[in-house]
PDB file of C-alpha atoms in Angstrom:
ATOM      1  CA  ARG B1268      -0.453 -15.610   4.319  1.00 41.00           C
ATOM      2  CA  VAL B1269       0.449 -12.773   6.672  1.00 37.00           C
ATOM      3  CA  ALA B1270       1.390 -10.049   4.224  1.00 39.00           C
ATOM      4  CA  ILE B1271      -1.229  -8.407   2.072  1.00 44.00           C
ATOM      5  CA  ARG B1272      -0.032  -7.174  -1.273  1.00 49.00           C
ATOM      6  CA  SER B1273      -0.196  -3.688  -2.723  1.00 49.00           C
ATOM      7  CA  GLU B1274      -3.606  -4.573  -4.168  1.00 42.00           C
ATOM      8  CA  ASN B1275      -5.102  -3.600  -0.841  1.00 54.00           C
ATOM      9  CA  GLY B1276      -2.126  -2.586   1.247  1.00 60.00           C
ATOM     10  CA  PHE B1277      -2.882   1.087   1.775  1.00 55.00           C
ATOM     11  CA  GLN B1278      -6.504   0.458   2.531  1.00 59.00           C
ATOM     12  CA  LEU B1279      -6.539  -2.745   4.555  1.00 65.00           C
ATOM     13  CA  THR B1280      -3.246  -2.617   6.455  1.00 77.00           C
ATOM     14  CA  PRO B1281      -4.699  -0.589   9.371  1.00 73.00           C
ATOM     15  CA  VAL B1282      -7.680  -2.961   9.472  1.00 73.00           C
ATOM     16  CA  VAL B1283      -6.060  -6.394   9.418  1.00 83.00           C
ATOM     17  CA  MET B1284      -2.309  -6.108  10.011  1.00 90.00           C
ATOM     18  CA  PRO B1285      -2.547  -5.389  13.766  1.00 93.00           C
ATOM     19  CA  GLN B1286      -4.397  -8.703  14.069  1.00 92.00           C
ATOM     20  CA  SER B1287      -1.582 -10.488  12.230  1.00 93.00           C
ATOM     21  CA  ILE B1288       1.046  -8.856  14.424  1.00 96.00           C
ATOM     22  CA  ALA B1289      -0.766  -9.873  17.615  1.00 96.00           C
ATOM     23  CA  LEU B1290      -1.026 -13.486  16.467  1.00 97.00           C
ATOM     24  CA  LEU B1291       2.628 -13.642  15.411  1.00 97.00           C
ATOM     25  CA  GLU B1292       3.743 -12.140  18.718  1.00 97.00           C
ATOM     26  CA  ARG B1293       1.740 -14.796  20.553  1.00 97.00           C
ATOM     27  CA  ALA B1294       3.281 -17.531  18.414  1.00 97.00           C
ATOM     28  CA  PHE B1295       6.821 -16.285  19.041  1.00 95.00           C
ATOM     29  CA  ALA B1296       6.146 -15.902  22.770  1.00 95.00           C
ATOM     30  CA  LYS B1297       5.026 -19.531  22.946  1.00 97.00           C
ATOM     31  CA  ASP B1298       8.079 -20.705  21.012  1.00 97.00           C
ATOM     32  CA  PRO B1299      11.054 -18.277  21.161  1.00 96.00           C
ATOM     33  CA  LYS B1300      12.908 -20.472  18.648  1.00 97.00           C
ATOM     34  CA  PHE B1301      10.172 -20.069  16.022  1.00 98.00           C
ATOM     35  CA  ALA B1302      12.326 -18.133  13.544  1.00 98.00           C
ATOM     36  CA  LEU B1303       9.709 -18.014  10.805  1.00 97.00           C
ATOM     37  CA  ALA B1304       7.228 -16.271  13.126  1.00 97.00           C
ATOM     38  CA  SER B1305       9.815 -13.612  13.897  1.00 98.00           C
ATOM     39  CA  ALA B1306      10.626 -13.150  10.198  1.00 98.00           C
ATOM     40  CA  LEU B1307       6.955 -12.730   9.333  1.00 97.00           C
ATOM     41  CA  LEU B1308       6.587 -10.327  12.233  1.00 97.00           C
ATOM     42  CA  GLY B1309       9.328  -8.131  10.771  1.00 97.00           C
ATOM     43  CA  ARG B1310       7.561  -8.163   7.435  1.00 95.00           C
ATOM     44  CA  ALA B1311       4.207  -7.308   9.028  1.00 95.00           C
ATOM     45  CA  HIS B1312       5.702  -4.320  10.834  1.00 96.00           C
ATOM     46  CA  MET B1313       7.044  -3.052   7.512  1.00 95.00           C
ATOM     47  CA  TYR B1314       3.510  -3.155   6.099  1.00 92.00           C
ATOM     48  CA  MET B1315       2.408  -0.943   8.978  1.00 92.00           C
ATOM     49  CA  TYR B1316       5.253   1.444   8.156  1.00 91.00           C
ATOM     50  CA  PHE B1317       5.077   1.525   4.372  1.00 88.00           C
ATOM     51  CA  PHE B1318       1.323   1.822   4.049  1.00 83.00           C
ATOM     52  CA  GLY B1319       1.135   4.715   6.477  1.00 77.00           C
ATOM     53  CA  ALA B1320      -0.501   3.195   9.522  1.00 79.00           C
ATOM     54  CA  ASP B1321       2.591   3.988  11.624  1.00 86.00           C
ATOM     55  CA  ARG B1322       5.480   5.620   9.812  1.00 83.00           C
ATOM     56  CA  SER B1323       7.660   6.023  12.891  1.00 87.00           C
ATOM     57  CA  ASP B1324      11.304   5.260  13.598  1.00 89.00           C
ATOM     58  CA  GLU B1325      10.132   2.966  16.380  1.00 94.00           C
ATOM     59  CA  ARG B1326       8.143   0.881  13.907  1.00 95.00           C
ATOM     60  CA  LEU B1327      11.182   0.618  11.622  1.00 95.00           C
ATOM     61  CA  LYS B1328      13.361  -0.500  14.518  1.00 97.00           C
ATOM     62  CA  THR B1329      10.799  -3.086  15.598  1.00 98.00           C
ATOM     63  CA  ALA B1330      10.715  -4.512  12.076  1.00 98.00           C
ATOM     64  CA  LYS B1331      14.513  -4.705  11.873  1.00 98.00           C
ATOM     65  CA  ASP B1332      14.790  -6.272  15.331  1.00 98.00           C
ATOM     66  CA  ALA B1333      12.295  -8.989  14.411  1.00 98.00           C
ATOM     67  CA  ALA B1334      14.084  -9.829  11.150  1.00 98.00           C
ATOM     68  CA  ASP B1335      17.470  -9.863  12.879  1.00 98.00           C
ATOM     69  CA  ALA B1336      16.126 -12.136  15.621  1.00 98.00           C
ATOM     70  CA  ALA B1337      14.904 -14.587  12.989  1.00 98.00           C
ATOM     71  CA  LEU B1338      18.320 -14.682  11.304  1.00 98.00           C
ATOM     72  CA  ARG B1339      20.123 -15.156  14.605  1.00 98.00           C
ATOM     73  CA  LEU B1340      18.044 -18.283  15.074  1.00 98.00           C
ATOM     74  CA  GLN B1341      18.410 -19.436  11.443  1.00 98.00           C
ATOM     75  CA  PRO B1342      21.052 -17.477   9.501  1.00 97.00           C
ATOM     76  CA  GLU B1343      20.011 -18.958   6.142  1.00 97.00           C
ATOM     77  CA  LEU B1344      16.275 -18.444   6.638  1.00 98.00           C
ATOM     78  CA  GLY B1345      14.886 -17.089   3.376  1.00 98.00           C
ATOM     79  CA  PRO B1346      11.882 -15.282   4.909  1.00 97.00           C
ATOM     80  CA  GLY B1347      14.278 -13.546   7.309  1.00 98.00           C
ATOM     81  CA  HIS B1348      16.311 -12.127   4.443  1.00 98.00           C
ATOM     82  CA  PHE B1349      13.070 -11.346   2.656  1.00 98.00           C
ATOM     83  CA  ALA B1350      11.918  -9.293   5.663  1.00 98.00           C
ATOM     84  CA  LEU B1351      15.196  -7.358   5.525  1.00 98.00           C
ATOM     85  CA  ALA B1352      14.623  -6.712   1.833  1.00 98.00           C
ATOM     86  CA  PHE B1353      11.342  -5.044   2.804  1.00 96.00           C
ATOM     87  CA  TYR B1354      13.169  -3.091   5.490  1.00 98.00           C
ATOM     88  CA  TRP B1355      15.707  -1.606   3.068  1.00 97.00           C
ATOM     89  CA  TYR B1356      13.280  -1.149   0.192  1.00 96.00           C
ATOM     90  CA  TRP B1357      10.244   0.225   2.020  1.00 93.00           C
ATOM     91  CA  GLY B1358      12.107   1.892   4.856  1.00 93.00           C
ATOM     92  CA  PHE B1359      14.902   3.660   2.983  1.00 92.00           C
ATOM     93  CA  ARG B1360      14.492   3.178  -0.789  1.00 92.00           C
ATOM     94  CA  ASP B1361      17.882   1.500  -0.593  1.00 96.00           C
ATOM     95  CA  TYR B1362      17.490  -0.727  -3.638  1.00 97.00           C
ATOM     96  CA  ALA B1363      21.029  -2.111  -3.524  1.00 97.00           C
ATOM     97  CA  HIS B1364      20.681  -3.461   0.013  1.00 97.00           C
ATOM     98  CA  ALA B1365      17.162  -4.701  -0.715  1.00 98.00           C
ATOM     99  CA  SER B1366      18.263  -6.537  -3.860  1.00 97.00           C
ATOM    100  CA  ALA B1367      21.177  -8.148  -2.003  1.00 97.00           C
ATOM    101  CA  GLU B1368      18.803  -9.471   0.658  1.00 98.00           C
ATOM    102  CA  LEU B1369      16.457 -10.755  -2.041  1.00 97.00           C
ATOM    103  CA  GLU B1370      19.311 -12.738  -3.574  1.00 96.00           C
ATOM    104  CA  LEU B1371      20.008 -14.327  -0.181  1.00 98.00           C
ATOM    105  CA  ALA B1372      16.306 -15.107   0.216  1.00 97.00           C
ATOM    106  CA  ARG B1373      16.172 -16.651  -3.256  1.00 96.00           C
ATOM    107  CA  LYS B1374      18.736 -19.296  -2.232  1.00 96.00           C
ATOM    108  CA  THR B1375      16.228 -20.998   0.053  1.00 95.00           C
ATOM    109  CA  MET B1376      13.072 -19.684  -1.670  1.00 96.00           C
ATOM    110  CA  PRO B1377      13.588 -20.702  -5.302  1.00 94.00           C
ATOM    111  CA  GLN B1378      10.777 -20.122  -7.784  1.00 95.00           C
ATOM    112  CA  ASN B1379       8.958 -18.066  -5.168  1.00 96.00           C
ATOM    113  CA  PHE B1380       6.427 -15.605  -6.551  1.00 95.00           C
ATOM    114  CA  ASP B1381       6.898 -13.187  -3.640  1.00 94.00           C
ATOM    115  CA  VAL B1382      10.642 -12.855  -4.206  1.00 96.00           C
ATOM    116  CA  GLU B1383      10.135 -12.410  -7.944  1.00 97.00           C
ATOM    117  CA  GLU B1384       7.376  -9.858  -7.446  1.00 96.00           C
ATOM    118  CA  ILE B1385       9.291  -7.680  -4.985  1.00 96.00           C
ATOM    119  CA  GLY B1386      12.303  -7.809  -7.281  1.00 97.00           C
ATOM    120  CA  ALA B1387      10.044  -6.582 -10.078  1.00 97.00           C
ATOM    121  CA  ALA B1388       8.721  -3.806  -7.858  1.00 96.00           C
ATOM    122  CA  ILE B1389      12.268  -2.628  -7.116  1.00 96.00           C
ATOM    123  CA  VAL B1390      13.281  -2.418 -10.764  1.00 97.00           C
ATOM    124  CA  ARG B1391       9.971  -0.712 -11.532  1.00 96.00           C
ATOM    125  CA  ARG B1392      10.951   1.971  -9.020  1.00 93.00           C
ATOM    126  CA  GLN B1393      14.174   2.363 -10.976  1.00 95.00           C
ATOM    127  CA  GLY B1394      12.304   2.896 -14.232  1.00 96.00           C
ATOM    128  CA  LYS B1395      13.269  -0.485 -15.703  1.00 97.00           C
ATOM    129  CA  TRP B1396       9.774  -1.110 -17.015  1.00 98.00           C
ATOM    130  CA  GLU B1397      10.300  -4.111 -19.282  1.00 97.00           C
ATOM    131  CA  GLN B1398      12.368  -5.871 -16.624  1.00 98.00           C
ATOM    132  CA  ALA B1399       9.573  -5.224 -14.133  1.00 98.00           C
ATOM    133  CA  LEU B1400       6.940  -6.636 -16.488  1.00 98.00           C
ATOM    134  CA  GLU B1401       9.029  -9.730 -17.138  1.00 98.00           C
ATOM    135  CA  GLY B1402       9.516 -10.282 -13.406  1.00 97.00           C
ATOM    136  CA  LEU B1403       5.798 -10.038 -12.767  1.00 98.00           C
ATOM    137  CA  ARG B1404       5.030 -12.461 -15.587  1.00 98.00           C
ATOM    138  CA  GLN B1405       7.518 -14.889 -14.024  1.00 97.00           C
ATOM    139  CA  ALA B1406       5.881 -14.438 -10.617  1.00 97.00           C
ATOM    140  CA  ALA B1407       2.562 -15.422 -12.201  1.00 97.00           C
ATOM    141  CA  VAL B1408       4.180 -18.575 -13.607  1.00 97.00           C
ATOM    142  CA  TYR B1409       5.465 -19.522 -10.145  1.00 97.00           C
ATOM    143  CA  ASP B1410       2.030 -19.061  -8.527  1.00 96.00           C
ATOM    144  CA  PRO B1411      -0.601 -19.013 -11.269  1.00 96.00           C
ATOM    145  CA  ARG B1412      -3.586 -18.955  -8.899  1.00 96.00           C
ATOM    146  CA  ASN B1413      -2.347 -15.940  -6.958  1.00 95.00           C
ATOM    147  CA  SER B1414      -4.043 -12.638  -7.801  1.00 94.00           C
ATOM    148  CA  SER B1415      -1.134 -10.407  -6.818  1.00 94.00           C
ATOM    149  CA  PRO B1416       1.110 -10.708  -9.928  1.00 96.00           C
ATOM    150  CA  ALA B1417      -1.868 -10.011 -12.183  1.00 97.00           C
ATOM    151  CA  PHE B1418      -2.768  -6.983 -10.098  1.00 95.00           C
ATOM    152  CA  GLU B1419       0.784  -5.654 -10.211  1.00 95.00           C
ATOM    153  CA  LEU B1420       0.855  -6.138 -13.960  1.00 97.00           C
ATOM    154  CA  GLY B1421      -2.268  -3.984 -14.046  1.00 97.00           C
ATOM    155  CA  GLN B1422      -0.560  -1.378 -11.892  1.00 94.00           C
ATOM    156  CA  THR B1423       2.538  -1.332 -14.092  1.00 96.00           C
ATOM    157  CA  TYR B1424       0.652  -1.107 -17.360  1.00 98.00           C
ATOM    158  CA  ALA B1425      -1.495   1.697 -15.898  1.00 96.00           C
ATOM    159  CA  GLN B1426       1.631   3.687 -15.044  1.00 95.00           C
ATOM    160  CA  LEU B1427       2.794   3.196 -18.620  1.00 97.00           C
ATOM    161  CA  ARG B1428      -0.619   4.436 -19.844  1.00 97.00           C
ATOM    162  CA  ARG B1429      -1.153   1.081 -21.506  1.00 98.00           C
ATOM    163  CA  TYR B1430      -4.721   1.112 -20.248  1.00 98.00           C
ATOM    164  CA  ALA B1431      -6.130  -1.807 -22.235  1.00 98.00           C
ATOM    165  CA  GLU B1432      -3.401  -4.121 -20.906  1.00 98.00           C
ATOM    166  CA  ALA B1433      -3.904  -2.713 -17.408  1.00 98.00           C
ATOM    167  CA  ASP B1434      -7.606  -3.537 -17.703  1.00 98.00           C
ATOM    168  CA  LYS B1435      -6.768  -7.160 -18.492  1.00 98.00           C
ATOM    169  CA  GLY B1436      -4.420  -7.357 -15.485  1.00 98.00           C
ATOM    170  CA  TYR B1437      -7.010  -5.992 -13.066  1.00 97.00           C
ATOM    171  CA  ALA B1438      -9.713  -8.238 -14.525  1.00 98.00           C
ATOM    172  CA  ARG B1439      -7.509 -11.301 -14.088  1.00 98.00           C
ATOM    173  CA  ALA B1440      -6.678 -10.288 -10.516  1.00 96.00           C
ATOM    174  CA  ALA B1441     -10.373  -9.943  -9.704  1.00 96.00           C
ATOM    175  CA  GLU B1442     -11.041 -13.349 -11.235  1.00 97.00           C
ATOM    176  CA  LEU B1443      -8.363 -14.991  -9.072  1.00 96.00           C
ATOM    177  CA  SER B1444      -8.972 -13.106  -5.829  1.00 92.00           C
ATOM    178  CA  ALA B1445     -11.057 -14.446  -2.955  1.00 88.00           C
ATOM    179  CA  ASP B1446     -12.001 -10.823  -2.252  1.00 86.00           C
ATOM    180  CA  PRO B1447     -12.057  -9.101  -5.650  1.00 92.00           C
ATOM    181  CA  ALA B1448     -13.535  -5.749  -4.575  1.00 90.00           C
ATOM    182  CA  LEU B1449     -10.291  -3.767  -4.573  1.00 86.00           C
ATOM    183  CA  SER B1450      -9.118  -5.204  -7.894  1.00 92.00           C
ATOM    184  CA  GLN B1451     -12.481  -4.211  -9.323  1.00 95.00           C
ATOM    185  CA  ILE B1452     -12.120  -0.699  -7.907  1.00 93.00           C
ATOM    186  CA  ARG B1453      -8.681  -0.277  -9.460  1.00 93.00           C
ATOM    187  CA  ARG B1454     -10.051  -1.579 -12.750  1.00 97.00           C
ATOM    188  CA  ALA B1455     -12.820   1.018 -12.583  1.00 97.00           C
ATOM    189  CA  GLN B1456     -10.302   3.752 -11.722  1.00 95.00           C
ATOM    190  CA  ASN B1457      -8.216   2.680 -14.716  1.00 97.00           C
ATOM    191  CA  THR B1458     -11.316   2.974 -16.906  1.00 98.00           C
ATOM    192  CA  LEU B1459     -11.916   6.463 -15.528  1.00 97.00           C
ATOM    193  CA  VAL B1460      -8.421   7.618 -16.492  1.00 96.00           C
ATOM    194  CA  TRP B1461      -8.589   5.736 -19.806  1.00 98.00           C
ATOM    195  CA  LYS B1462     -12.067   6.720 -20.993  1.00 98.00           C
ATOM    196  CA  GLY B1463     -13.294   9.425 -18.639  1.00 96.00           C
ATOM    197  CA  ASP B1464     -16.198   7.213 -17.567  1.00 98.00           C
ATOM    198  CA  LEU B1465     -17.297   7.374 -13.904  1.00 98.00           C
ATOM    199  CA  GLU B1466     -20.014   4.731 -14.138  1.00 98.00           C
ATOM    200  CA  PRO B1467     -17.867   1.595 -13.585  1.00 97.00           C
ATOM    201  CA  LEU B1468     -16.461   3.153 -10.394  1.00 97.00           C
ATOM    202  CA  ARG B1469     -19.939   4.178  -9.253  1.00 97.00           C
ATOM    203  CA  ALA B1470     -21.308   0.674  -9.858  1.00 97.00           C
ATOM    204  CA  THR B1471     -18.372  -1.063  -8.172  1.00 97.00           C
ATOM    205  CA  LEU B1472     -18.560   1.056  -5.021  1.00 96.00           C
ATOM    206  CA  SER B1473     -22.358   0.798  -4.866  1.00 96.00           C
ATOM    207  CA  ALA B1474     -22.082  -2.992  -4.810  1.00 95.00           C
ATOM    208  CA  LEU B1475     -19.996  -3.049  -1.611  1.00 94.00           C
ATOM    209  CA  SER B1476     -21.681  -3.975   1.635  1.00 91.00           C
ATOM    210  CA  PRO B1477     -21.425  -1.070   4.125  1.00 90.00           C
ATOM    211  CA  GLU B1478     -20.426  -3.608   6.788  1.00 86.00           C
ATOM    212  CA  SER B1479     -17.492  -5.009   4.822  1.00 83.00           C
ATOM    213  CA  ASP B1480     -13.802  -4.285   5.307  1.00 76.00           C
ATOM    214  CA  ALA B1481     -13.638  -3.505   1.598  1.00 81.00           C
ATOM    215  CA  PHE B1482     -16.203  -0.715   2.005  1.00 86.00           C
ATOM    216  CA  ARG B1483     -14.330   0.744   4.962  1.00 81.00           C
ATOM    217  CA  ALA B1484     -11.089   0.517   3.030  1.00 80.00           C
ATOM    218  CA  SER B1485     -12.520   2.230  -0.039  1.00 88.00           C
ATOM    219  CA  GLN B1486     -13.483   5.576   1.464  1.00 90.00           C
ATOM    220  CA  PRO B1487     -10.821   7.540  -0.495  1.00 91.00           C
ATOM    221  CA  ALA B1488     -12.189   6.064  -3.734  1.00 93.00           C
ATOM    222  CA  LEU B1489     -15.737   6.964  -2.667  1.00 95.00           C
ATOM    223  CA  PHE B1490     -14.581  10.504  -1.888  1.00 96.00           C
ATOM    224  CA  ASP B1491     -13.026  10.737  -5.362  1.00 95.00           C
ATOM    225  CA  LEU B1492     -16.279   9.565  -6.937  1.00 97.00           C
ATOM    226  CA  HIS B1493     -18.242  12.335  -5.218  1.00 98.00           C
ATOM    227  CA  TRP B1494     -15.507  14.878  -5.973  1.00 97.00           C
ATOM    228  CA  LEU B1495     -15.325  14.047  -9.679  1.00 97.00           C
ATOM    229  CA  SER B1496     -19.133  14.058  -9.835  1.00 97.00           C
ATOM    230  CA  ARG B1497     -19.036  17.598  -8.376  1.00 97.00           C
ATOM    231  CA  ASP B1498     -21.065  16.349  -5.428  1.00 98.00           C
ATOM    232  CA  PHE B1499     -19.057  18.295  -2.856  1.00 98.00           C
ATOM    233  CA  PRO B1500     -21.498  17.840   0.087  1.00 98.00           C
ATOM    234  CA  GLY B1501     -21.279  14.083  -0.561  1.00 98.00           C
ATOM    235  CA  ALA B1502     -17.484  14.261  -0.520  1.00 98.00           C
ATOM    236  CA  VAL B1503     -17.618  16.184   2.778  1.00 98.00           C
ATOM    237  CA  LYS B1504     -19.837  13.474   4.290  1.00 98.00           C
ATOM    238  CA  VAL B1505     -17.465  10.658   3.262  1.00 97.00           C
ATOM    239  CA  ALA B1506     -14.434  12.451   4.702  1.00 97.00           C
ATOM    240  CA  GLU B1507     -16.256  13.269   7.932  1.00 97.00           C
ATOM    241  CA  GLN B1508     -17.515   9.735   8.491  1.00 94.00           C
ATOM    242  CA  SER B1509     -14.238   7.907   7.837  1.00 91.00           C
ATOM    243  CA  ASP B1510     -12.506   6.635  10.976  1.00 84.00           C
ATOM    244  CA  GLN B1511      -9.056   6.515   9.306  1.00 83.00           C
ATOM    245  CA  PRO B1512      -6.921   9.617   9.973  1.00 87.00           C
ATOM    246  CA  ILE B1513      -4.564   8.865   7.050  1.00 84.00           C
ATOM    247  CA  TRP B1514      -5.664   8.396   3.447  1.00 86.00           C
ATOM    248  CA  LEU B1515      -3.917   7.368   0.259  1.00 76.00           C
ATOM    249  CA  PHE B1516      -3.590  10.357  -2.056  1.00 76.00           C
ATOM    250  CA  SER B1517      -2.381   8.707  -5.245  1.00 66.00           C
ATOM    251  CA  ARG B1518      -1.343   5.420  -6.801  1.00 60.00           C
ATOM    252  CA  GLY B1519       2.072   6.010  -5.310  1.00 62.00           C
ATOM    253  CA  ASN B1520       2.841   5.963  -1.602  1.00 69.00           C
ATOM    254  CA  SER B1521       1.565   9.369  -0.565  1.00 79.00           C
ATOM    255  CA  VAL B1522      -0.316   8.865   2.683  1.00 81.00           C
ATOM    256  CA  LEU B1523      -1.536  12.184   4.039  1.00 89.00           C
ATOM    257  CA  PRO B1524      -4.045  13.450   6.607  1.00 93.00           C
ATOM    258  CA  ARG B1525      -7.633  12.721   5.599  1.00 94.00           C
ATOM    259  CA  GLU B1526      -8.575  16.202   6.771  1.00 96.00           C
ATOM    260  CA  ILE B1527      -6.715  17.757   3.833  1.00 96.00           C
ATOM    261  CA  ARG B1528      -9.310  16.265   1.522  1.00 96.00           C
ATOM    262  CA  LEU B1529     -12.041  17.250   3.942  1.00 98.00           C
ATOM    263  CA  ALA B1530     -10.849  20.865   3.709  1.00 98.00           C
ATOM    264  CA  TRP B1531     -10.854  20.689  -0.097  1.00 97.00           C
ATOM    265  CA  ALA B1532     -14.439  19.455  -0.124  1.00 98.00           C
ATOM    266  CA  VAL B1533     -15.628  21.905   2.501  1.00 98.00           C
ATOM    267  CA  ALA B1534     -14.132  24.779   0.493  1.00 98.00           C
ATOM    268  CA  ALA B1535     -15.628  23.465  -2.763  1.00 98.00           C
ATOM    269  CA  ALA B1536     -19.013  23.206  -1.021  1.00 98.00           C
ATOM    270  CA  GLY B1537     -18.793  26.920  -0.238  1.00 98.00           C
ATOM    271  CA  ASP B1538     -17.798  27.067   3.450  1.00 98.00           C
ATOM    272  CA  ALA B1539     -14.504  28.962   3.228  1.00 98.00           C
ATOM    273  CA  ALA B1540     -14.417  29.819   6.937  1.00 98.00           C
ATOM    274  CA  ARG B1541     -14.669  26.194   8.053  1.00 98.00           C
ATOM    275  CA  ALA B1542     -12.127  25.118   5.439  1.00 98.00           C
ATOM    276  CA  LYS B1543      -9.668  27.701   6.778  1.00 98.00           C
ATOM    277  CA  THR B1544     -10.089  26.332  10.307  1.00 98.00           C
ATOM    278  CA  ILE B1545      -9.406  22.778   9.118  1.00 98.00           C
ATOM    279  CA  TYR B1546      -6.369  23.861   7.093  1.00 97.00           C
ATOM    280  CA  GLU B1547      -4.887  25.697  10.073  1.00 97.00           C
ATOM    281  CA  LYS B1548      -5.343  22.635  12.294  1.00 96.00           C
ATOM    282  CA  VAL B1549      -3.750  20.271   9.767  1.00 95.00           C
ATOM    283  CA  HIS B1550      -0.919  22.717   9.079  1.00 96.00           C
ATOM    284  CA  ALA B1551       0.003  22.964  12.750  1.00 96.00           C
ATOM    285  CA  GLN B1552      -0.100  19.176  13.168  1.00 94.00           C
ATOM    286  CA  ALA B1553       1.916  18.614   9.990  1.00 93.00           C
ATOM    287  CA  GLN B1554       4.595  21.103  10.999  1.00 95.00           C
ATOM    288  CA  GLU B1555       5.022  19.391  14.363  1.00 94.00           C
ATOM    289  CA  SER B1556       5.079  15.981  12.664  1.00 89.00           C
ATOM    290  CA  MET B1557       7.710  17.225  10.196  1.00 90.00           C
ATOM    291  CA  ARG B1558       9.932  18.373  13.062  1.00 91.00           C
ATOM    292  CA  GLN B1559       9.678  14.922  14.617  1.00 87.00           C
ATOM    293  CA  LYS B1560      10.615  13.115  11.378  1.00 84.00           C
ATOM    294  CA  PRO B1561      12.165  15.565   8.905  1.00 88.00           C
ATOM    295  CA  ALA B1562      13.179  12.869   6.413  1.00 83.00           C
ATOM    296  CA  ASP B1563       9.582  11.736   5.760  1.00 83.00           C
ATOM    297  CA  TRP B1564       8.550  13.310   2.454  1.00 83.00           C
ATOM    298  CA  ASP B1565       4.823  12.899   3.144  1.00 86.00           C
ATOM    299  CA  ARG B1566       5.056  15.236   6.128  1.00 88.00           C
ATOM    300  CA  HIS B1567       6.586  17.920   3.924  1.00 92.00           C
ATOM    301  CA  MET B1568       3.820  17.345   1.375  1.00 91.00           C
ATOM    302  CA  ALA B1569       1.173  17.790   4.068  1.00 92.00           C
ATOM    303  CA  VAL B1570       2.656  21.154   5.081  1.00 93.00           C
ATOM    304  CA  ALA B1571       2.900  22.248   1.439  1.00 92.00           C
ATOM    305  CA  LEU B1572      -0.698  21.321   0.646  1.00 91.00           C
TER     306      LEU B1572
END
């Protein structure tokens, strides 16, 4: 499966998606009539865009070109229409266009958990919570051994502050997943919001191997653990040692410069002069970035912070 789900999208996209893109490009180069490879390539590029690894107009265009190429080869190809649904949903929040493409995809991808799950995600964005929950339950019926619908149920219940039900969703996702670390982290974060207890998050992060992708992907969560523990020097160390310039800032899609959090921690640790230097650097970079892409809300948020 080329496309990682939102369970680990923000964290693992920069780690693994470039590998997927390279392999799909090689496949399509070897067989220029391989429509499915081109469709999956369009979808992979949208992961790079949506999860913040490269939120550029060029990346959007590349994703659209790949999906269009797939549909020129096979106009009824479900995964091609599915890739366009990602393009409209993740690229523009254009839910009408995205839903129309999903309906075209559904014609050749019946009872497909992916189609059902993305449809649920779209209506969730529109505040149609019960419809979203029903769609995710149906996705789980279509692919009962897949961890993603259970995880998204956890996400949805957490947003509704139905923490006990969210806990069950995350636990089920961890049970089904071949790599349960990130489901376990989200479960621990849910417990933190629910009960104010840091220990499950501390235990979950401590169990990760420092050499694993999951550990590398979980640096924002590790920062939060130090921050909430009032261990500000520890938070500074995590932010300094991370090799990812962009971090997730919430359970939404806010992907902002890691150095903003570094500045917070440096200031909290008592070094106001260094924090000011970092803020000034990030502010200048964010202003220039905002001029380049004024419609990207995250760039405005970076300047504001």
